[in-house]
PDB file of C-alpha atoms in Angstrom:
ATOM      1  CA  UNK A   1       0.000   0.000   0.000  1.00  0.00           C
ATOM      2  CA  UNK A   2       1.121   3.566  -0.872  1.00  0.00           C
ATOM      3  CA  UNK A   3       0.349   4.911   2.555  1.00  0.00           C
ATOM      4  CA  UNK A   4      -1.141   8.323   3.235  1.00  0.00           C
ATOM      5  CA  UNK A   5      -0.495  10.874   0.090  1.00  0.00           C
ATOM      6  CA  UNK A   6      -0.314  14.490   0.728  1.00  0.00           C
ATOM      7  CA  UNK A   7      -0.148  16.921  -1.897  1.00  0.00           C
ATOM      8  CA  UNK A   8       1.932  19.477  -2.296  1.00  0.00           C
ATOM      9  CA  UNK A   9       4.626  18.863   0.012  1.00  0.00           C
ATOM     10  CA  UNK A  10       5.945  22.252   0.004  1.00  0.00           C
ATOM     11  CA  UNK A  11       3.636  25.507  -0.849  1.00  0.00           C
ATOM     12  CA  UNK A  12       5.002  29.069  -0.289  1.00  0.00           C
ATOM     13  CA  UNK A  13       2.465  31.882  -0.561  1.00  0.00           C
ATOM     14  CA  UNK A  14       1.542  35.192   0.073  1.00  0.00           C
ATOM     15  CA  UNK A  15      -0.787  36.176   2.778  1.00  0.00           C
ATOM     16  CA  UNK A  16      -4.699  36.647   1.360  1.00  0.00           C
ATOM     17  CA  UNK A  17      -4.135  34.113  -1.300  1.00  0.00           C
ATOM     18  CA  UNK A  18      -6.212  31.195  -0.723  1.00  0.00           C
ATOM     19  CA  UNK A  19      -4.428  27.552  -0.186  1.00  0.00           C
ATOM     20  CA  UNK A  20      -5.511  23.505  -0.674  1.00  0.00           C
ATOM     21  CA  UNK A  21      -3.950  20.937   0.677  1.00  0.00           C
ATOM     22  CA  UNK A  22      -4.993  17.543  -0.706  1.00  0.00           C
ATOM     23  CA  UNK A  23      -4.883  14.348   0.647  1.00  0.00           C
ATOM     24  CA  UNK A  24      -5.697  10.426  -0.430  1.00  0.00           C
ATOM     25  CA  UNK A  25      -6.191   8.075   2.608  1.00  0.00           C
ATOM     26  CA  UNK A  26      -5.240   4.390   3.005  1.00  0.00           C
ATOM     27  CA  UNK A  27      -7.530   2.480   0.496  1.00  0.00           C
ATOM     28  CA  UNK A  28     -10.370   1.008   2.719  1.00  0.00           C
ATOM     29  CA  UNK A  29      -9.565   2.939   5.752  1.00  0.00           C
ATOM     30  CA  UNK A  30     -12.885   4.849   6.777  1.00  0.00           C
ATOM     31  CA  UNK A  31     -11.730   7.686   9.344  1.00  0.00           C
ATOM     32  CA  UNK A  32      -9.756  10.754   8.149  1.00  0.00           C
ATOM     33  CA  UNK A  33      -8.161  13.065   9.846  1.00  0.00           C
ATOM     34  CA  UNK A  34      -6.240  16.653   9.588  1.00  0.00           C
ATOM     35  CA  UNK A  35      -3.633  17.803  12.076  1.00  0.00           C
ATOM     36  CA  UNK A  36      -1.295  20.976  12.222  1.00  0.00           C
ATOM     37  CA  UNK A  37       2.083  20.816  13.544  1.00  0.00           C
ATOM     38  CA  UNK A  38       3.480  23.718  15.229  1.00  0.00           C
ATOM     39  CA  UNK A  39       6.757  24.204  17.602  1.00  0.00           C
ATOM     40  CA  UNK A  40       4.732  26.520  19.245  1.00  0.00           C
ATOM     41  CA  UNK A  41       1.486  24.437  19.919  1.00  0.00           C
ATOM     42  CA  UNK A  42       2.666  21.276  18.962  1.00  0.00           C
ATOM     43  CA  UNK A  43       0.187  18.703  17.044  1.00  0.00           C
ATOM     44  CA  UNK A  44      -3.409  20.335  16.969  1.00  0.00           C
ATOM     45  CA  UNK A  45      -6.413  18.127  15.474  1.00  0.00           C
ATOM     46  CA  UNK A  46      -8.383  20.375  12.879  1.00  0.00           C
ATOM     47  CA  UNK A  47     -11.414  17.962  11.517  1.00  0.00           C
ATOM     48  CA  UNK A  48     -12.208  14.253  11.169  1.00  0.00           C
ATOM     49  CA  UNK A  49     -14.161  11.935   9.422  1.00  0.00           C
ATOM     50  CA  UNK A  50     -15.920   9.030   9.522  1.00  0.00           C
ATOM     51  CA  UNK A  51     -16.883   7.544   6.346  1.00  0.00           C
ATOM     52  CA  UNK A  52     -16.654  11.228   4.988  1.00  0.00           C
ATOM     53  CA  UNK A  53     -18.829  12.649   7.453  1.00  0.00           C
ATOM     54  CA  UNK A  54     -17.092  15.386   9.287  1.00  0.00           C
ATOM     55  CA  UNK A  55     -17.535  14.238  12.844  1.00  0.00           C
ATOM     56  CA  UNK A  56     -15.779  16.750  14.896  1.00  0.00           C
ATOM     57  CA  UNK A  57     -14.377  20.145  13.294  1.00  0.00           C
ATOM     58  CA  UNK A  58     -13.781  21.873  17.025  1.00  0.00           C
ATOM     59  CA  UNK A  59     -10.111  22.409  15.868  1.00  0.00           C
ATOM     60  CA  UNK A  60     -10.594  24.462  12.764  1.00  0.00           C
ATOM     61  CA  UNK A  61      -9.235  27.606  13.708  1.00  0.00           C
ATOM     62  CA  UNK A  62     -11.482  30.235  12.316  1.00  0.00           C
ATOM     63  CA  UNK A  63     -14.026  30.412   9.495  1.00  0.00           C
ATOM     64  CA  UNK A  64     -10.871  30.841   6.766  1.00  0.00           C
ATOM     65  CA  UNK A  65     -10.488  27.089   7.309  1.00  0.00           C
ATOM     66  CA  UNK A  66     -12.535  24.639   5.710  1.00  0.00           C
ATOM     67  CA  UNK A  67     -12.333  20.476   5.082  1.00  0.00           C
ATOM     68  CA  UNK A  68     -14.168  18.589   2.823  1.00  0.00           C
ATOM     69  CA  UNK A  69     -14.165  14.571   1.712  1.00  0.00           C
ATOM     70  CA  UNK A  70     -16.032  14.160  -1.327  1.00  0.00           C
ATOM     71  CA  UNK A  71     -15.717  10.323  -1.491  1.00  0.00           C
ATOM     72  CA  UNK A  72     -13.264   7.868   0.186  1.00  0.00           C
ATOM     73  CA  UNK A  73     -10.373   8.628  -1.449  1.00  0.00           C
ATOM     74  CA  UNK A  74      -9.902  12.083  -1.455  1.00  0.00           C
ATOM     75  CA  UNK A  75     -10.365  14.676   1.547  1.00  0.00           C
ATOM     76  CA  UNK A  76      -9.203  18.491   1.006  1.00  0.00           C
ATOM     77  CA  UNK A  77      -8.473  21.565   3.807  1.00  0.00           C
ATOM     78  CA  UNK A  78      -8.507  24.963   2.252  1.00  0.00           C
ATOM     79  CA  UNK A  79      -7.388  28.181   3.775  1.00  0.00           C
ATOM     80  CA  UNK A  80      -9.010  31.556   2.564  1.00  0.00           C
ATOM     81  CA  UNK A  81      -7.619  34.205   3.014  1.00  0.00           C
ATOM     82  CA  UNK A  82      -4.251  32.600   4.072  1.00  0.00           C
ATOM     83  CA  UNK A  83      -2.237  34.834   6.747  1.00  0.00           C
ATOM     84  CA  UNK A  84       1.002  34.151   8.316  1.00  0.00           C
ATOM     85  CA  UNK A  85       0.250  32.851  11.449  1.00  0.00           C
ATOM     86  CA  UNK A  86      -1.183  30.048   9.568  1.00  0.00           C
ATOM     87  CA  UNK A  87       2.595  29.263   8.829  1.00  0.00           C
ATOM     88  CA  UNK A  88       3.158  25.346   9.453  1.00  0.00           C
ATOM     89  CA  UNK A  89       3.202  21.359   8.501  1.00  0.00           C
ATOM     90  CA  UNK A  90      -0.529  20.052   8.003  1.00  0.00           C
ATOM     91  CA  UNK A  91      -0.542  16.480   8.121  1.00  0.00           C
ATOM     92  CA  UNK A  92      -3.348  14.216   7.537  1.00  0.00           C
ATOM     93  CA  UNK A  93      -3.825  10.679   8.826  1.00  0.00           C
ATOM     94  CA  UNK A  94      -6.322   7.826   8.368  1.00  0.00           C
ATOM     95  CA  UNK A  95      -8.028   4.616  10.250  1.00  0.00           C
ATOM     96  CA  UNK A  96      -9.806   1.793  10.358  1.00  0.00           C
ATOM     97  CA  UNK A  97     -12.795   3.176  12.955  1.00  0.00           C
ATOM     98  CA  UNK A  98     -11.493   0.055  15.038  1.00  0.00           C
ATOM     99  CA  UNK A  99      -8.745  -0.539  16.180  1.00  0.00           C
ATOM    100  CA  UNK A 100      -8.144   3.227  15.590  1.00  0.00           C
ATOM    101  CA  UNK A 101      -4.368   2.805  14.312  1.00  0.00           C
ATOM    102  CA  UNK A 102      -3.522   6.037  12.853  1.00  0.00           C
ATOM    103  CA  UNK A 103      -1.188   6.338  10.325  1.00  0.00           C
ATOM    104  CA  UNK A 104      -0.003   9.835   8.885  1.00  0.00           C
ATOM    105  CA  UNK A 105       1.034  10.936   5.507  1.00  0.00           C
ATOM    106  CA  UNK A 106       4.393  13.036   5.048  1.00  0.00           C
ATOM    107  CA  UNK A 107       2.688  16.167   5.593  1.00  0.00           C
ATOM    108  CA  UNK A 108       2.374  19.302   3.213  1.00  0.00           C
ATOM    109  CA  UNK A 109       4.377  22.300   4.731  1.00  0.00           C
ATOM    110  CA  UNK A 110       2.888  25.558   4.511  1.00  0.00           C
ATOM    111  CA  UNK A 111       4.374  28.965   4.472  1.00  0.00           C
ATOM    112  CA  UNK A 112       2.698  32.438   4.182  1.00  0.00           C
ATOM    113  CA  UNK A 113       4.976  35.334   3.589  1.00  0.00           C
TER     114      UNK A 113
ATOM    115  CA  UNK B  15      -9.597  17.112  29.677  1.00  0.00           C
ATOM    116  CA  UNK B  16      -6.832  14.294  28.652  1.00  0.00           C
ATOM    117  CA  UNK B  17      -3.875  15.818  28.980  1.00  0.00           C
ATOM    118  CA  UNK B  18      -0.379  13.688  28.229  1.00  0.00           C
ATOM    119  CA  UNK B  19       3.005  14.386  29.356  1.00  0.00           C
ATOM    120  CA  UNK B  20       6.263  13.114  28.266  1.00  0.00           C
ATOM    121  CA  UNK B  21       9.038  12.854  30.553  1.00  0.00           C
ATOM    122  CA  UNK B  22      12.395  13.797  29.460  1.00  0.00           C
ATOM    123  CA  UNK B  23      11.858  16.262  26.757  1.00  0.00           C
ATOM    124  CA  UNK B  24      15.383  15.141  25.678  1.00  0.00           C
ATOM    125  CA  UNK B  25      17.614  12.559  25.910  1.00  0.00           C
ATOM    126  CA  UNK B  26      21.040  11.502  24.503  1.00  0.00           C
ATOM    127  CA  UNK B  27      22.328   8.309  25.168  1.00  0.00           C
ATOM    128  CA  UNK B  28      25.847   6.107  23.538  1.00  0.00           C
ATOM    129  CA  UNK B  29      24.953   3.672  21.433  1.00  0.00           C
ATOM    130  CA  UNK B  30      23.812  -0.181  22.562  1.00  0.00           C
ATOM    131  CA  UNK B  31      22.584   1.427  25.227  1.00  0.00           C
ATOM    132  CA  UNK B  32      19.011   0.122  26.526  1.00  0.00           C
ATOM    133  CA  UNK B  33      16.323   2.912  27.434  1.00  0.00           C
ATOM    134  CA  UNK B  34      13.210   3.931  28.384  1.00  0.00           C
ATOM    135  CA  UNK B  35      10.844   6.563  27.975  1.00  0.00           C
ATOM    136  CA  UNK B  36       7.740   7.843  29.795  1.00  0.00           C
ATOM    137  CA  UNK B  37       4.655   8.904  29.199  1.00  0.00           C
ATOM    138  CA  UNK B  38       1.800   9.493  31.329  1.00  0.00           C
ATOM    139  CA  UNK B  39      -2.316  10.955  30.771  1.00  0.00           C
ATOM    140  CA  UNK B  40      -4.417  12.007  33.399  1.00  0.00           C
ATOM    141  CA  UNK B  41      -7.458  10.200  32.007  1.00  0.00           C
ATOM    142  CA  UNK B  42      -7.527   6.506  32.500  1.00  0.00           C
ATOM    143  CA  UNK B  43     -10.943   5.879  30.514  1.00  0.00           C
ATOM    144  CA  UNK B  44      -8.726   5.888  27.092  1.00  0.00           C
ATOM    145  CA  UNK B  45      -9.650   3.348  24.421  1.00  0.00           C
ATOM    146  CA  UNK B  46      -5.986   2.663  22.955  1.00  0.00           C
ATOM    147  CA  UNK B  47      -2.537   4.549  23.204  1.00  0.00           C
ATOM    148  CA  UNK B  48       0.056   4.700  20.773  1.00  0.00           C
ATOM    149  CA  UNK B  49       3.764   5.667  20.242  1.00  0.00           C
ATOM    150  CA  UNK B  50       4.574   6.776  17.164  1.00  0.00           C
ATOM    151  CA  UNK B  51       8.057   8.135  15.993  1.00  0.00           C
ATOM    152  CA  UNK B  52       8.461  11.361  13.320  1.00  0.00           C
ATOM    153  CA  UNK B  53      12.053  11.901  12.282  1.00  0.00           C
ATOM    154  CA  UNK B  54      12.468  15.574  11.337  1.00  0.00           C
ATOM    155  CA  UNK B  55      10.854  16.882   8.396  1.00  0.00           C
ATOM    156  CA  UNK B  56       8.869  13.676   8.197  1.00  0.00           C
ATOM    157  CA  UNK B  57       5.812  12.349   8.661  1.00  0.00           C
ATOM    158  CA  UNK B  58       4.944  10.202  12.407  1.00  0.00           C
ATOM    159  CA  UNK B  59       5.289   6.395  11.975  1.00  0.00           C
ATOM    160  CA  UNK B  60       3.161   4.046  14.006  1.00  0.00           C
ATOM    161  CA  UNK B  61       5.642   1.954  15.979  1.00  0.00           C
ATOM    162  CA  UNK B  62       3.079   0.096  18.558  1.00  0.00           C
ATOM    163  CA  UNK B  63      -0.687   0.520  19.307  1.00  0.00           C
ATOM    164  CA  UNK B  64      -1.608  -0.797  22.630  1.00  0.00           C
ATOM    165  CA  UNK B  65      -5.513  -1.627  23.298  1.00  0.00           C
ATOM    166  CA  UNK B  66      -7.047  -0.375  26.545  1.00  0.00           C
ATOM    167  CA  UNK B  67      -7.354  -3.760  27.527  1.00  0.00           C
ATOM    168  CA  UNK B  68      -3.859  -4.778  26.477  1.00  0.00           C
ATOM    169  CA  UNK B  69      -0.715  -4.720  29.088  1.00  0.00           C
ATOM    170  CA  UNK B  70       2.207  -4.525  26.464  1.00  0.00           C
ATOM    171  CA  UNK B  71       2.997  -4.621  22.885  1.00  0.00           C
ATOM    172  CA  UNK B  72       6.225  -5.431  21.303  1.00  0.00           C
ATOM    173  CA  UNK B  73       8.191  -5.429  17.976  1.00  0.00           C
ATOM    174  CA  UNK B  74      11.384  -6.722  17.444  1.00  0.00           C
ATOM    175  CA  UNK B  75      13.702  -4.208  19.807  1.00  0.00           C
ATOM    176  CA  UNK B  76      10.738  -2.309  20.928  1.00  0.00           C
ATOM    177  CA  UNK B  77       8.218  -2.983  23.767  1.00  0.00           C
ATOM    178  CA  UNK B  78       5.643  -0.453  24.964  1.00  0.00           C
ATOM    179  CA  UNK B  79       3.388  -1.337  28.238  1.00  0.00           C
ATOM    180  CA  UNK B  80       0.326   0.181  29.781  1.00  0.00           C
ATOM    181  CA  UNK B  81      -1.061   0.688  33.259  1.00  0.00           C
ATOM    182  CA  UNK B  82      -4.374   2.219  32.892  1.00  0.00           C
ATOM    183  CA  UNK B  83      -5.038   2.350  36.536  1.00  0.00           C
ATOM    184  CA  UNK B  84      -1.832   4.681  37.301  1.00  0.00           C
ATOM    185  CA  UNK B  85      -2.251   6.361  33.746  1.00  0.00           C
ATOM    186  CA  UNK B  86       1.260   5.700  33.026  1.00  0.00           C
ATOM    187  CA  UNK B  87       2.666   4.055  29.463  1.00  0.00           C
ATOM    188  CA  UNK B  88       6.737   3.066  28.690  1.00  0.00           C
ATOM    189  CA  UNK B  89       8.202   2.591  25.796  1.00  0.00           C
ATOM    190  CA  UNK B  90      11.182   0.673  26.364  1.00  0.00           C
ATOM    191  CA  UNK B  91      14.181   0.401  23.092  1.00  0.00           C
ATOM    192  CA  UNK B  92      16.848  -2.250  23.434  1.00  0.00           C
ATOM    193  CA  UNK B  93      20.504  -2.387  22.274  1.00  0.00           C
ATOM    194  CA  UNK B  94      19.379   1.631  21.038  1.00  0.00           C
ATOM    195  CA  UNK B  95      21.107   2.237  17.844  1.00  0.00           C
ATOM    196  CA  UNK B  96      22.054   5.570  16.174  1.00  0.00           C
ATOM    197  CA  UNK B  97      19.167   4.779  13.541  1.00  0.00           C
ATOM    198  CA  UNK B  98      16.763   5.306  16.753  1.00  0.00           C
ATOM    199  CA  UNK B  99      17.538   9.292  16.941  1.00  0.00           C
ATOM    200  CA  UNK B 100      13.612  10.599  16.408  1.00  0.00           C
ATOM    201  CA  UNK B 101      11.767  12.004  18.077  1.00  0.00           C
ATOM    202  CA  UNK B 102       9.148   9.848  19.952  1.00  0.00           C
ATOM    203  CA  UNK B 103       5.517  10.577  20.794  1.00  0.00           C
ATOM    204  CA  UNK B 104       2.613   9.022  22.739  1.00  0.00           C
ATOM    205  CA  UNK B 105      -0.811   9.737  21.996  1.00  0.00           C
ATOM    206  CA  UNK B 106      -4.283   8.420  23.564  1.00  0.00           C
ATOM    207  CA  UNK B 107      -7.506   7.986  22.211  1.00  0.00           C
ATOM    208  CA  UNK B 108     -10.199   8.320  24.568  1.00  0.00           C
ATOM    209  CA  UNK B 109     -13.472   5.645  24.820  1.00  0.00           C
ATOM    210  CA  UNK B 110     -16.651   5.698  22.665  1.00  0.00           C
ATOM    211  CA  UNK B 111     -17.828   8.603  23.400  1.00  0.00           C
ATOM    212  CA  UNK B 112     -15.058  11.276  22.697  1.00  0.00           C
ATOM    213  CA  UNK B 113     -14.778  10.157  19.445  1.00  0.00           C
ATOM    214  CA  UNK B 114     -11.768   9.328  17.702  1.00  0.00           C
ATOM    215  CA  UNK B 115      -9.976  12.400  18.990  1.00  0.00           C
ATOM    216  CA  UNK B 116      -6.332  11.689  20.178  1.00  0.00           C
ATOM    217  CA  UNK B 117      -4.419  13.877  21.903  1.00  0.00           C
ATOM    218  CA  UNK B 118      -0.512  13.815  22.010  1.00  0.00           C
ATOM    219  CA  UNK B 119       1.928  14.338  24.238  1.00  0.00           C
ATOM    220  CA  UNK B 120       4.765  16.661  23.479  1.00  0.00           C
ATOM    221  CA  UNK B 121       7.411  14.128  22.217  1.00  0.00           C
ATOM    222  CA  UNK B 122      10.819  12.755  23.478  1.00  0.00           C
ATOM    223  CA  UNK B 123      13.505  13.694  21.451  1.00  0.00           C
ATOM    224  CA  UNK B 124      16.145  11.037  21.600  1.00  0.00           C
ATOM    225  CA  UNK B 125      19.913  11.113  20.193  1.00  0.00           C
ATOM    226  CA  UNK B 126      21.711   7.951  19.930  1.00  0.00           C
ATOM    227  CA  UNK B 127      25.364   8.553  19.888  1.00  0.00           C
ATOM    228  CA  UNK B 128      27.691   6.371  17.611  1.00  0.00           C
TER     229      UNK B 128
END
């Protein structure tokens, strides 16, 4: 199996464009997840799913970020209007629902000048 | 709130060396915990996954144990090699009915000197 595939791995932009992060989960897995890395705040959940239902989107910052999962084997997190603060590595992960082994992707890192 | 702690922030040991590292939530209802290990500018890579009703997990030089009651998990490397530097980090996912929300702990980060 491929594993988790994020997409891009590196984006540098300027603050106010608007950014998407893509990722494809682990063929069969049904839970999906997004997670920002910080040094400041560490690893932060955003959103998950459960057969691409968004179950719990507490994380999401503010109303610039949104997640969507179309079908099983894509999920996306946009960012609009992107701002520097929002400066960091987003990774996303996926699950069987049980036994709840995560495993991540390589993450996309994200800088806004 | 789970909270999980990670105790030493750091360490730095000579190679062959046998170790252990700590990690600790204040929750005991959890549903599974997990160590995972993210080598910099990488992804994290599942190393064990330990169910709530489990007592240890092992693969080859690793072994990870659990004590719900105390709230208290080790991750234990043998014959540590330099390949081992990472940084390592638990994480706990709680029962049914917080979801499938895990929250991590801040991470180990572990040197293994040649």
């Amino acid at each position: 199996d491929a594993g988790v595939i994020q997409s891009p791995r590196h984006e540098v932009t300027e603050m106010g464009q608007e950014v998407t992060l893509r990722c494809k989960p682990i063929s069969g897995h049904n839970s999906l997840f997004w997670y920002r890395q910080t040094m400041m705040r560490g690893l932060e959940l955003l959103i998950y799913f459960n057969n691409n239902v968004p179950i719990d989107d507490s994380g999401m910052p503010e109303d610039r970020f949104s997640a969507k999962m179309p079908n099983a084997s894509f999920s996306t997190l946009k960012i609009q209007p992107s701002e520097p603060r929002d400066s960091a590595v987003y990774f996303c992960a996926s699950s069987f629902r049980r036994p709840r082994e995560l495993f991540f992707g390589e993450g996309s890192r994200l800088t806004v000048l | 709130k789970q909270e999980v702690t990670q105790i030493p922030a750091a360490l730095s040991v000579p190679e062959g060396e046998n170790l252990v590292l700590n990690c600790s939530f204040t929750d005991s209802a959890i549903y599974n915990l997990q160590w995972f290990r993210q080598d910099p500018g990488k992804g994290l890579t599942s190393l064990l996954l330990i169910q709530s009703s489990q007592r240890e997990q092992t693969s080859g030089r690793l072994n990870a144990s659990l004590d719900k009651s105390s709230g208290r998990s080790t991750l234990y490397i043998a014959a540590s090699q330099p390949g081992d530097s990472a940084t390592y980090l638990c994480a706990v996912s709680g029962g049914e009915t917080s979801g499938s929300r895990l929250t991590f702990g801040e991470g180990t980060q572990l040197t293994v000197n040649p």
